[in-house]
């Protein structure tokens, strides 16, 4: 993700400074409001299981929509035309997939006071190897996800300020602020800042759309341009394009719904009603976010025809620059938009970091290393481990290794391998612990192997091949030799409900 | 035992999701259909958008009516200072 906005050097610095101060202020406010918070895992990692509709909604919003939605999606729409309309339904798919496991997981979270997705896996299978493997896969995937956000923050900051702030300074500034407010207020400050960041982003994309419609014209001009130069961008996708549409719907739907930081938010809801209302809002958001940025990309086709692939990556920057020159209102709106983009990346990063720390605190340190430690100590360990991870990731972001680059791109490929344990375990008492472990391990190894070799049979993504193998082993292994009588009894106690 | 009414066990929910999933994939438009534009937007894209709206509506219905547990009553949520965590 690259953007060049040479026009907004000092005003960019001003807006970024303002954002930073505001986020720190939120952290202090959360700290002062909840003095006892640092003593308890529940308080620190789940905001005391008390997030209301508005805040819960925006914190879900931050896990799904990042700066990349605004910067990366319009260029894709520019290049693919209406074939990229898939970006609207795929965000709706995420909520649909949630409905297949969230109701039950919420009920279990309340009953057993679950804190992390790994906590659930441990309760269900009571198996050290399954718990540890799931924790490692999640930590690894989350760390790489965080790395990606750090790189994006640096590029965004130096782009927004026209290089006035170097990449490294931008990264350090926002990471220090992010860690500070996370430490001060835990999940509360993360969720509150998500709310501010989400509002800034929404304001920015709407202004961008309205300005583009006003100055560059609507979709009719873009349609004329496409008819003349690339009519296939206007017609329904066929063959490989249709296959791509379909696999994006499936992949994004399943993938984004089972991100650990997304799953953990189910436990943070104040009540079932709160969670439901947040989900309903999320089901309509794709039209206001993905739909809006899609239209911006389409308008770009008429406004700036003939950009190469590399040039089109700068589309949002080009359009924002053009708008900013039209009117002072748009100048400041575009500065806010880019501030909002960076804020959105920070808000995705803080959620990931908090979940990362919680898995260390609760599932590794608190469960196996020092089960008798006080909650205060467990929280502290999670914070420090998160800090160490951040320092290592920043170093990797600055000195990217020349070889073995692929080990840093594995995210989704590994995270998705925990899905069978998370979801099948909710419904199937016979599901065997051995099959789950073998499937998860084999799926993860296959996904890694295919990624390293750059191997994509049938054009299907390596993570999905891993998942297919994983599921086959889980289901096949269980059918051949199901869980023991005692394990089944335990499972029935945990997932037994009256319907 | 706790009580649970969930979408995944409802045949109507599965039916609705399968039909709507089929509709948000643009496979059903006749080959070589001349692209009709409405206000500059292809008709097929508007139909897919309408199907997406229908999916959001169906999700709203499912969440509202097909999902009910007694976990809040049974496992009482901790009491909170409602003013300070953003409830509207």
Coordinates of C-alpha atoms in Angstrom, one line a residue:
Chain A
X1 CA 0.0 0.0 0.0
X2 CA 1.5 3.3 -1.1
X3 CA 0.1 6.7 -1.2
X4 CA 1.6 10.0 -2.1
X5 CA -0.1 13.1 -1.0
X6 CA 2.5 15.8 -1.3
X7 CA 0.0 18.5 -0.7
X8 CA -0.6 17.7 2.9
X9 CA 2.8 17.8 4.6
X10 CA 2.3 20.0 7.7
X11 CA -1.4 19.7 7.8
X12 CA -0.9 15.9 7.7
X13 CA 1.5 16.1 10.7
X14 CA -1.1 18.2 12.5
X15 CA -3.9 15.8 12.0
X16 CA -1.7 12.8 12.9
X17 CA -0.6 14.5 16.1
X18 CA -4.2 15.3 16.9
X19 CA -5.2 11.7 16.4
X20 CA -2.3 10.5 18.6
X21 CA -3.3 12.9 21.4
X22 CA -6.9 11.9 21.2
X23 CA -6.1 8.2 21.4
X24 CA -3.9 8.7 24.4
X25 CA -6.6 10.8 26.0
X26 CA -9.0 7.9 25.6
X27 CA -6.5 5.6 27.2
X28 CA -6.1 7.8 30.2
X29 CA -9.9 8.2 30.5
X30 CA -10.3 4.4 30.5
X31 CA -7.6 4.1 33.0
X32 CA -9.1 6.6 35.4
X33 CA -12.6 5.2 35.1
X34 CA -11.6 1.6 35.8
X35 CA -9.0 1.7 38.5
X36 CA -9.2 -2.0 39.4
X37 CA -8.9 -3.1 35.8
X38 CA -5.3 -4.2 35.8
X39 CA -6.1 -6.8 38.5
X40 CA -8.3 -9.0 36.3
X41 CA -8.0 -10.8 33.0
X42 CA -11.7 -10.3 32.4
X43 CA -11.5 -6.5 32.9
X44 CA -8.3 -6.1 30.9
X45 CA -9.0 -8.3 27.9
X46 CA -12.8 -8.2 27.6
X47 CA -13.6 -4.8 29.1
X48 CA -15.3 -6.6 32.0
X49 CA -17.7 -8.3 29.5
X50 CA -19.5 -5.1 29.3
X51 CA -19.3 -3.6 25.9
X52 CA -22.4 -1.9 24.7
X53 CA -23.9 -1.9 21.2
X54 CA -22.2 1.1 19.8
X55 CA -18.7 0.3 21.0
X56 CA -19.1 -3.4 20.3
X57 CA -20.2 -2.7 16.8
X58 CA -17.3 -0.4 16.1
X59 CA -14.8 -2.8 17.5
X60 CA -16.2 -5.5 15.2
X61 CA -16.0 -2.9 12.4
X62 CA -12.3 -2.4 13.1
X63 CA -11.5 -6.1 12.8
X64 CA -13.1 -6.3 9.4
X65 CA -12.4 -2.9 7.7
X66 CA -8.9 -1.6 7.8
X67 CA -7.0 1.1 6.0
X68 CA -6.6 -1.3 3.1
X69 CA -10.3 -1.3 2.4
X70 CA -10.1 2.4 1.6
X71 CA -6.7 2.5 -0.2
X72 CA -6.7 -1.0 -1.8
X73 CA -10.2 -1.6 -2.9
X74 CA -10.8 1.4 -5.3
X75 CA -7.8 0.4 -7.4
X76 CA -9.2 -3.1 -7.6
X77 CA -12.5 -1.7 -8.8
X78 CA -10.7 0.5 -11.2
X79 CA -9.0 -2.5 -12.8
X80 CA -11.8 -5.1 -12.6
X81 CA -14.8 -2.9 -13.1
X82 CA -18.1 -4.4 -11.9
X83 CA -16.4 -7.8 -11.3
X84 CA -15.2 -6.3 -8.1
X85 CA -18.7 -5.7 -6.9
X86 CA -18.1 -8.9 -5.0
X87 CA -16.5 -6.8 -2.3
X88 CA -20.0 -5.8 -1.1
X89 CA -21.5 -9.3 -0.6
X90 CA -18.3 -10.8 0.8
X91 CA -18.5 -8.6 3.9
X92 CA -22.1 -9.7 4.4
X93 CA -21.0 -13.3 4.1
X94 CA -18.8 -12.8 7.2
X95 CA -21.9 -12.0 9.3
X96 CA -23.7 -15.0 7.8
X97 CA -20.9 -17.3 8.8
X98 CA -20.9 -15.9 12.3
X99 CA -24.5 -17.0 12.7
X100 CA -23.4 -20.6 12.4
X101 CA -21.3 -20.5 15.6
X102 CA -21.7 -17.2 17.4
X103 CA -25.0 -17.9 19.2
X104 CA -23.7 -21.1 20.8
X105 CA -20.2 -19.7 21.5
X106 CA -21.7 -16.7 23.2
X107 CA -23.8 -18.9 25.4
X108 CA -20.8 -21.0 26.3
X109 CA -18.7 -17.9 26.9
X110 CA -21.2 -16.7 29.5
X111 CA -21.5 -20.0 31.2
X112 CA -17.8 -20.9 31.4
X113 CA -16.5 -17.4 31.4
X114 CA -14.3 -18.0 28.4
X115 CA -11.7 -15.4 27.7
X116 CA -10.0 -16.4 24.4
X117 CA -10.8 -18.8 21.5
X118 CA -8.1 -21.1 22.8
X119 CA -9.9 -21.1 26.1
X120 CA -12.8 -22.6 24.4
X121 CA -10.7 -25.2 22.6
X122 CA -9.1 -26.2 25.9
X123 CA -12.5 -26.5 27.7
X124 CA -13.9 -28.7 24.8
X125 CA -11.0 -31.1 24.2
X126 CA -9.1 -31.0 27.6
X127 CA -6.0 -31.8 25.6
X128 CA -2.7 -30.1 26.1
X129 CA -1.4 -30.8 22.7
X130 CA -4.6 -29.4 20.9
X131 CA -4.6 -26.3 23.1
X132 CA -0.9 -25.6 22.6
X133 CA -1.0 -26.2 18.9
X134 CA -4.0 -24.0 18.5
X135 CA -2.4 -21.3 20.6
X136 CA 0.8 -21.4 18.5
X137 CA -1.1 -21.2 15.2
X138 CA -3.1 -18.3 16.4
X139 CA -0.1 -16.4 17.9
X140 CA 1.9 -17.0 14.7
X141 CA -0.9 -15.9 12.4
X142 CA -1.7 -12.8 14.6
X143 CA 2.0 -11.8 14.7
X144 CA 2.2 -11.8 11.0
X145 CA -1.0 -9.9 10.7
X146 CA 0.4 -7.3 13.1
X147 CA 3.6 -7.1 11.1
X148 CA 1.5 -6.3 8.0
X149 CA -0.3 -3.5 9.8
X150 CA 3.0 -2.0 11.0
X151 CA 4.3 -1.8 7.5
X152 CA 1.1 -0.2 6.4
X153 CA 1.2 2.4 9.1
X154 CA 4.8 3.4 8.1
X155 CA 3.9 3.7 4.4
X156 CA 0.6 5.5 5.2
X157 CA 2.3 8.1 7.5
X158 CA 5.1 8.9 5.1
X159 CA 2.7 9.0 2.2
X160 CA 0.3 11.3 4.0
X161 CA 2.9 13.8 5.1
X162 CA 4.6 13.8 1.7
X163 CA 7.7 12.2 3.2
X164 CA 8.0 14.9 5.9
X165 CA 7.7 12.2 8.5
X166 CA 10.0 9.3 7.5
X167 CA 8.6 5.8 7.5
X168 CA 10.4 4.7 10.7
X169 CA 9.3 7.7 12.7
X170 CA 5.7 7.1 11.7
X171 CA 5.8 3.5 12.8
X172 CA 7.4 4.3 16.2
X173 CA 5.1 7.2 16.9
X174 CA 1.9 5.2 16.4
X175 CA 3.1 2.0 18.0
X176 CA 4.2 3.8 21.1
X177 CA 0.7 5.5 21.3
X178 CA -1.0 2.2 20.6
X179 CA 0.8 0.3 23.2
X180 CA 0.4 3.1 25.7
X181 CA -3.4 3.3 25.4
X182 CA -3.8 -0.4 25.3
X183 CA -1.8 -0.8 28.5
X184 CA -3.8 2.0 30.2
X185 CA -7.3 0.8 29.4
X186 CA -7.1 -2.7 27.9
X187 CA -10.1 -3.7 25.8
X188 CA -12.0 -0.6 26.9
X189 CA -9.6 1.8 25.3
X190 CA -9.1 -0.4 22.3
X191 CA -12.8 -0.5 21.7
X192 CA -13.4 3.2 22.4
X193 CA -10.5 4.2 20.1
X194 CA -12.0 1.8 17.5
X195 CA -15.1 3.9 17.7
X196 CA -13.3 7.2 17.1
X197 CA -11.2 5.6 14.3
X198 CA -14.3 4.1 12.7
X199 CA -16.2 7.4 12.6
X200 CA -13.2 9.2 11.1
X201 CA -12.9 6.6 8.4
X202 CA -16.6 6.7 7.6
X203 CA -16.6 10.5 7.4
X204 CA -13.6 10.4 5.1
X205 CA -14.9 7.8 2.6
X206 CA -18.3 9.5 2.3
X207 CA -16.7 12.9 1.6
X208 CA -14.5 11.2 -0.9
X209 CA -17.5 9.7 -2.7
X210 CA -19.6 12.9 -2.6
X211 CA -16.7 15.0 -3.8
X212 CA -15.9 12.6 -6.6
X213 CA -19.5 12.5 -7.7
X214 CA -19.6 16.3 -7.7
X215 CA -16.4 17.0 -9.5
X216 CA -15.8 13.9 -11.6
X217 CA -19.4 12.8 -12.5
X218 CA -21.3 9.7 -11.8
X219 CA -21.2 6.1 -13.0
X220 CA -22.6 6.9 -16.4
X221 CA -19.4 8.5 -17.6
X222 CA -17.4 5.5 -16.3
X223 CA -19.8 3.1 -18.1
X224 CA -19.2 5.0 -21.4
X225 CA -15.4 4.8 -20.8
X226 CA -15.6 1.0 -20.1
X227 CA -17.9 0.4 -23.1
X228 CA -15.3 2.0 -25.3
X229 CA -12.1 0.5 -23.8
X230 CA -13.0 -2.7 -21.9
X231 CA -16.6 -3.7 -22.3
X232 CA -16.0 -7.0 -20.3
X233 CA -15.8 -4.9 -17.1
X234 CA -19.5 -4.1 -17.5
X235 CA -20.7 -7.6 -18.2
X236 CA -21.4 -10.3 -15.7
X237 CA -18.3 -12.4 -14.8
X238 CA -17.9 -15.7 -16.6
X239 CA -15.6 -18.7 -16.3
X240 CA -12.5 -18.0 -14.2
X241 CA -13.9 -14.6 -13.2
X242 CA -17.0 -16.2 -11.9
X243 CA -14.9 -18.8 -10.1
X244 CA -12.9 -16.1 -8.5
X245 CA -16.1 -14.3 -7.3
X246 CA -17.4 -17.5 -5.8
X247 CA -14.1 -18.4 -4.0
X248 CA -13.7 -14.9 -2.6
X249 CA -17.2 -15.2 -1.1
X250 CA -16.3 -18.5 0.6
X251 CA -12.8 -17.6 1.7
X252 CA -13.5 -14.2 3.1
X253 CA -16.7 -15.3 4.7
X254 CA -15.1 -18.2 6.6
X255 CA -11.7 -16.6 7.0
X256 CA -12.7 -13.2 8.5
X257 CA -15.3 -14.7 10.8
X258 CA -12.9 -17.0 12.5
X259 CA -10.1 -14.5 13.1
X260 CA -9.2 -14.9 16.8
X261 CA -9.7 -11.3 17.6
X262 CA -13.1 -11.4 15.9
X263 CA -14.1 -14.5 17.9
X264 CA -12.9 -13.0 21.1
X265 CA -15.2 -10.0 20.7
X266 CA -18.2 -12.4 21.0
X267 CA -17.1 -12.9 24.7
X268 CA -16.9 -9.1 25.3
X269 CA -20.5 -8.3 24.6
X270 CA -22.5 -7.0 27.6
X271 CA -25.5 -9.1 26.7
X272 CA -27.0 -11.3 24.0
X273 CA -29.2 -8.4 22.9
X274 CA -26.1 -6.2 22.5
X275 CA -24.3 -8.8 20.4
X276 CA -27.3 -9.3 18.2
X277 CA -27.8 -5.6 17.6
X278 CA -24.1 -5.2 16.7
X279 CA -24.4 -8.1 14.2
X280 CA -27.4 -6.6 12.6
X281 CA -25.6 -3.3 12.1
X282 CA -22.6 -5.1 10.7
X283 CA -24.8 -6.9 8.2
X284 CA -25.7 -3.5 6.6
X285 CA -22.3 -1.9 6.8
X286 CA -20.9 -3.3 3.5
X287 CA -23.2 -1.0 1.6
X288 CA -21.8 2.0 3.4
X289 CA -18.1 1.1 3.3
X290 CA -17.2 -1.5 0.6
X291 CA -20.0 -0.2 -1.6
X292 CA -18.9 3.4 -1.2
X293 CA -15.2 2.7 -1.9
X294 CA -16.2 0.5 -4.9
X295 CA -18.1 3.4 -6.4
X296 CA -15.1 5.7 -5.9
X297 CA -13.0 3.2 -7.9
X298 CA -15.6 3.1 -10.7
X299 CA -15.8 6.9 -10.9
X300 CA -12.0 6.9 -11.1
X301 CA -12.3 4.9 -14.4
X302 CA -13.8 8.0 -16.1
X303 CA -11.9 10.6 -14.2
X304 CA -8.4 9.1 -14.7
X305 CA -8.6 6.7 -17.6
X306 CA -5.7 4.6 -18.8
X307 CA -3.6 4.2 -15.6
X308 CA -1.2 1.3 -15.5
X309 CA -1.6 -1.3 -12.7
X310 CA 1.1 0.3 -10.7
X311 CA -0.3 3.8 -11.2
X312 CA -3.8 2.7 -10.4
X313 CA -2.5 1.6 -6.9
X314 CA -2.2 5.3 -6.2
X315 CA -5.8 6.0 -7.3
X316 CA -7.1 7.2 -4.0
X317 CA -4.2 9.5 -3.5
X318 CA -4.6 10.9 -7.0
X319 CA -8.3 11.5 -6.5
X320 CA -7.9 12.9 -3.1
X321 CA -5.2 15.3 -4.4
X322 CA -7.5 16.4 -7.2
X323 CA -10.4 17.0 -4.8
X324 CA -8.2 18.8 -2.3
X325 CA -7.2 21.4 -5.0
X326 CA -10.9 22.2 -5.7
X327 CA -12.0 23.6 -2.4
X328 CA -10.5 24.1 1.1
X329 CA -13.3 22.0 2.6
X330 CA -12.2 19.0 0.5
X331 CA -8.6 19.8 1.3
X332 CA -9.3 19.3 5.0
X333 CA -11.7 16.5 4.4
X334 CA -9.0 14.6 2.5
X335 CA -6.4 15.2 5.2
X336 CA -9.0 13.8 7.7
X337 CA -9.6 10.8 5.3
X338 CA -5.9 9.9 5.3
X339 CA -5.7 10.4 9.0
X340 CA -8.7 8.1 9.2
X341 CA -7.0 5.5 7.0
X342 CA -4.0 5.4 9.4
X343 CA -6.3 5.4 12.4
X344 CA -8.1 2.4 10.9
X345 CA -4.8 0.5 10.5
X346 CA -3.9 1.3 14.1
X347 CA -7.3 0.2 15.2
X348 CA -6.9 -3.2 13.5
X349 CA -3.4 -3.5 14.9
X350 CA -4.5 -2.8 18.5
X351 CA -7.2 -5.4 18.4
X352 CA -4.7 -8.0 17.1
X353 CA -2.1 -7.1 19.7
X354 CA -4.6 -7.4 22.6
X355 CA -5.8 -10.8 21.5
X356 CA -2.1 -11.9 21.0
X357 CA -1.4 -10.8 24.6
X358 CA -4.5 -12.5 26.0
X359 CA -3.5 -15.9 24.5
X360 CA -0.1 -15.6 26.1
X361 CA -1.6 -14.4 29.5
X362 CA -4.4 -16.9 29.7
X363 CA -3.6 -19.9 27.6
X364 CA 0.1 -20.4 27.8
X365 CA 1.4 -18.6 30.9
X366 CA -1.7 -18.8 33.0
X367 CA -2.6 -22.4 32.0
X368 CA 0.8 -24.2 31.8
X369 CA 3.6 -22.1 33.1
X370 CA 2.3 -20.5 36.2
X371 CA -1.3 -21.5 36.8
X372 CA -1.1 -20.2 40.4
X373 CA 0.0 -16.7 39.4
X374 CA -2.3 -13.8 40.4
X375 CA -4.4 -12.3 37.6
X376 CA -2.4 -9.1 37.9
X377 CA 0.8 -11.1 37.1
X378 CA -0.9 -12.9 34.2
X379 CA -2.0 -9.6 32.7
X380 CA 1.4 -8.1 33.2
X381 CA 3.0 -11.1 31.5
X382 CA 0.7 -10.7 28.5
X383 CA 1.5 -7.0 28.3
X384 CA 5.2 -7.6 28.4
X385 CA 5.1 -10.5 25.9
X386 CA 3.0 -8.3 23.6
X387 CA 5.7 -5.6 23.9
X388 CA 8.5 -8.0 23.1
X389 CA 6.6 -9.2 20.0
X390 CA 6.0 -5.6 18.9
X391 CA 9.8 -4.8 19.2
X392 CA 10.7 -8.0 17.2
X393 CA 8.1 -7.2 14.5
X394 CA 9.2 -3.6 14.1
X395 CA 12.8 -4.9 13.6
X396 CA 11.6 -7.3 11.0
X397 CA 9.6 -4.6 9.3
X398 CA 12.8 -2.5 9.0
X399 CA 15.2 -5.2 8.1
X400 CA 13.1 -7.6 6.0
X401 CA 15.1 -10.8 5.7
X402 CA 16.2 -11.5 2.1
X403 CA 15.3 -15.2 2.2
X404 CA 12.4 -17.2 3.7
X405 CA 10.2 -14.2 3.1
X406 CA 7.2 -16.5 3.0
X407 CA 7.3 -17.3 6.7
X408 CA 6.0 -13.7 7.3
X409 CA 3.1 -13.9 4.9
X410 CA 1.5 -17.0 6.5
X411 CA -1.5 -15.6 8.4
X412 CA -4.8 -16.7 7.3
X413 CA -3.4 -20.0 6.1
X414 CA -2.6 -20.9 9.6
X415 CA -5.4 -19.2 11.5
X416 CA -8.1 -21.0 9.4
X417 CA -6.7 -24.4 10.5
X418 CA -8.2 -23.8 14.0
X419 CA -11.7 -23.6 12.5
X420 CA -12.6 -27.3 12.7
X421 CA -11.7 -27.4 16.4
X422 CA -13.5 -24.1 17.1
X423 CA -16.7 -24.8 15.1
X424 CA -17.1 -28.6 14.8
X425 CA -16.3 -28.9 18.5
X426 CA -19.4 -26.8 19.2
X427 CA -21.8 -29.4 17.7
X428 CA -20.2 -32.8 17.6
X429 CA -19.7 -34.7 20.8
X430 CA -18.0 -37.7 19.1
X431 CA -15.3 -35.5 17.6
X432 CA -12.0 -37.1 18.6
X433 CA -9.2 -35.1 20.2
X434 CA -6.6 -37.2 18.2
X435 CA -8.3 -36.5 14.9
X436 CA -8.5 -32.7 15.7
X437 CA -4.9 -32.6 16.6
X438 CA -3.7 -34.6 13.6
X439 CA -5.9 -32.6 11.2
X440 CA -4.8 -29.2 12.6
X441 CA -1.1 -30.2 12.3
X442 CA -1.4 -31.8 8.9
X443 CA -3.5 -28.9 7.5
X444 CA -1.0 -26.3 8.8
X445 CA 2.0 -28.2 7.4
X446 CA 0.3 -28.6 4.0
X447 CA -0.7 -25.0 3.8
X448 CA 2.9 -24.0 4.7
X449 CA 4.4 -26.3 2.1
X450 CA 2.1 -25.1 -0.7
X451 CA 2.9 -21.5 0.2
X452 CA 6.6 -22.1 0.2
X453 CA 6.5 -23.9 -3.1
X454 CA 4.0 -21.3 -4.6
X455 CA 1.9 -24.3 -5.4
X456 CA -1.9 -23.7 -6.1
X457 CA -3.6 -26.7 -7.6
X458 CA -6.8 -25.8 -9.4
X459 CA -6.1 -22.2 -8.7
X460 CA -7.3 -22.7 -5.1
X461 CA -5.6 -21.0 -2.3
X462 CA -3.0 -23.0 -0.2
X463 CA -4.8 -22.3 3.1
X464 CA -8.0 -23.8 1.7
X465 CA -6.2 -27.0 0.7
X466 CA -4.8 -27.2 4.2
X467 CA -8.4 -26.8 5.5
X468 CA -9.7 -29.5 3.2
X469 CA -7.1 -31.9 4.4
X470 CA -7.7 -30.8 8.0
X471 CA -11.4 -31.3 7.8
X472 CA -11.0 -34.7 6.1
X473 CA -8.8 -35.9 8.9
X474 CA -11.1 -34.5 11.6
X475 CA -14.2 -36.1 10.1
X476 CA -12.6 -39.3 8.8
X477 CA -10.6 -39.9 11.9
X478 CA -13.6 -39.4 14.2
X479 CA -15.8 -41.7 12.1
X480 CA -13.2 -44.4 12.2
X481 CA -12.5 -44.0 15.9
X482 CA -14.6 -41.5 17.9
X483 CA -13.9 -40.0 21.2
X484 CA -13.8 -42.2 24.3
X485 CA -17.0 -42.6 26.4
X486 CA -15.5 -40.4 29.1
X487 CA -14.6 -37.6 26.7
X488 CA -18.0 -37.8 25.1
X489 CA -19.6 -37.4 28.4
X490 CA -17.6 -34.4 29.1
X491 CA -18.4 -33.0 25.7
X492 CA -22.2 -33.5 26.3
X493 CA -21.9 -31.7 29.6
X494 CA -20.2 -28.8 27.9
X495 CA -22.2 -28.5 24.7
X496 CA -25.5 -30.0 25.9
X497 CA -28.5 -27.7 25.5
X498 CA -32.2 -27.9 25.6
X499 CA -33.7 -26.9 22.3
Chain B
X1 CA -29.5 -27.6 31.0
X2 CA -29.3 -24.2 29.4
X3 CA -31.8 -23.4 26.7
X4 CA -30.8 -22.5 23.2
X5 CA -32.6 -21.7 20.0
X6 CA -30.0 -21.1 17.2
X7 CA -30.1 -20.4 13.5
X8 CA -27.9 -23.5 12.6
X9 CA -30.7 -25.8 13.7
X10 CA -33.4 -24.2 11.6
X11 CA -34.2 -25.6 8.2
X12 CA -35.7 -22.3 7.1
X13 CA -32.5 -20.5 7.9
X14 CA -30.4 -23.0 5.8
X15 CA -32.9 -22.7 3.0
X16 CA -32.8 -18.9 3.0
X17 CA -29.0 -18.8 3.1
X18 CA -28.5 -21.3 0.3
X19 CA -31.0 -19.5 -2.0
X20 CA -29.5 -16.1 -1.2
X21 CA -25.9 -17.3 -1.6
X22 CA -26.9 -18.6 -5.0
X23 CA -28.3 -15.2 -5.9
X24 CA -25.3 -13.2 -4.8
X25 CA -23.1 -15.2 -7.3
X26 CA -23.8 -13.8 -10.8
X27 CA -24.0 -17.1 -12.6
X28 CA -27.6 -17.0 -13.7
X29 CA -27.4 -14.2 -16.3
X30 CA -27.9 -15.5 -19.9
X31 CA -24.7 -15.7 -22.0
X32 CA -23.9 -12.7 -24.1
X33 CA -26.7 -10.7 -22.5
X34 CA -26.5 -7.2 -23.9
X35 CA -25.6 -5.1 -21.0
X36 CA -28.5 -2.9 -20.0
X37 CA -27.5 0.2 -18.1
X38 CA -29.6 2.0 -15.5
X39 CA -28.1 5.4 -14.6
X40 CA -24.8 4.0 -15.8
X41 CA -24.9 0.9 -13.6
X42 CA -25.3 -2.5 -15.3
X43 CA -28.6 -4.2 -14.6
X44 CA -27.0 -7.4 -13.5
X45 CA -25.0 -5.5 -10.9
X46 CA -28.2 -3.9 -9.5
X47 CA -29.7 -7.4 -9.3
X48 CA -26.7 -8.7 -7.4
X49 CA -26.9 -5.6 -5.1
X50 CA -30.6 -6.3 -4.5
X51 CA -29.8 -9.9 -3.6
X52 CA -27.1 -8.6 -1.2
X53 CA -29.7 -6.3 0.4
X54 CA -32.0 -9.3 0.7
X55 CA -29.2 -11.2 2.4
X56 CA -28.7 -8.4 4.9
X57 CA -32.4 -8.3 5.5
X58 CA -32.6 -12.1 6.0
X59 CA -29.6 -11.9 8.4
X60 CA -31.5 -9.2 10.4
X61 CA -34.6 -11.5 10.5
X62 CA -32.6 -14.5 11.5
X63 CA -30.8 -12.7 14.3
X64 CA -34.0 -11.1 15.6
X65 CA -36.2 -14.2 15.5
X66 CA -34.2 -17.4 15.2
X67 CA -31.6 -16.9 18.0
X68 CA -32.5 -17.0 21.6
X69 CA -30.7 -18.4 24.6
X70 CA -31.3 -18.0 28.3
X71 CA -27.6 -17.5 29.1
X72 CA -27.9 -13.9 30.3
X73 CA -30.6 -14.8 32.8
X74 CA -28.9 -18.0 33.9
X75 CA -25.3 -16.8 34.1
X76 CA -25.9 -13.2 35.2
X77 CA -23.6 -10.7 33.6
X78 CA -21.5 -8.7 36.0
X79 CA -23.1 -5.4 37.0
X80 CA -21.5 -2.5 35.2
X81 CA -21.3 1.2 35.2
X82 CA -23.6 1.7 32.2
X83 CA -22.8 5.3 31.7
X84 CA -19.2 4.8 30.9
X85 CA -18.9 2.2 28.2
X86 CA -20.7 3.7 25.4
X87 CA -24.2 2.4 25.6
X88 CA -26.6 4.6 23.9

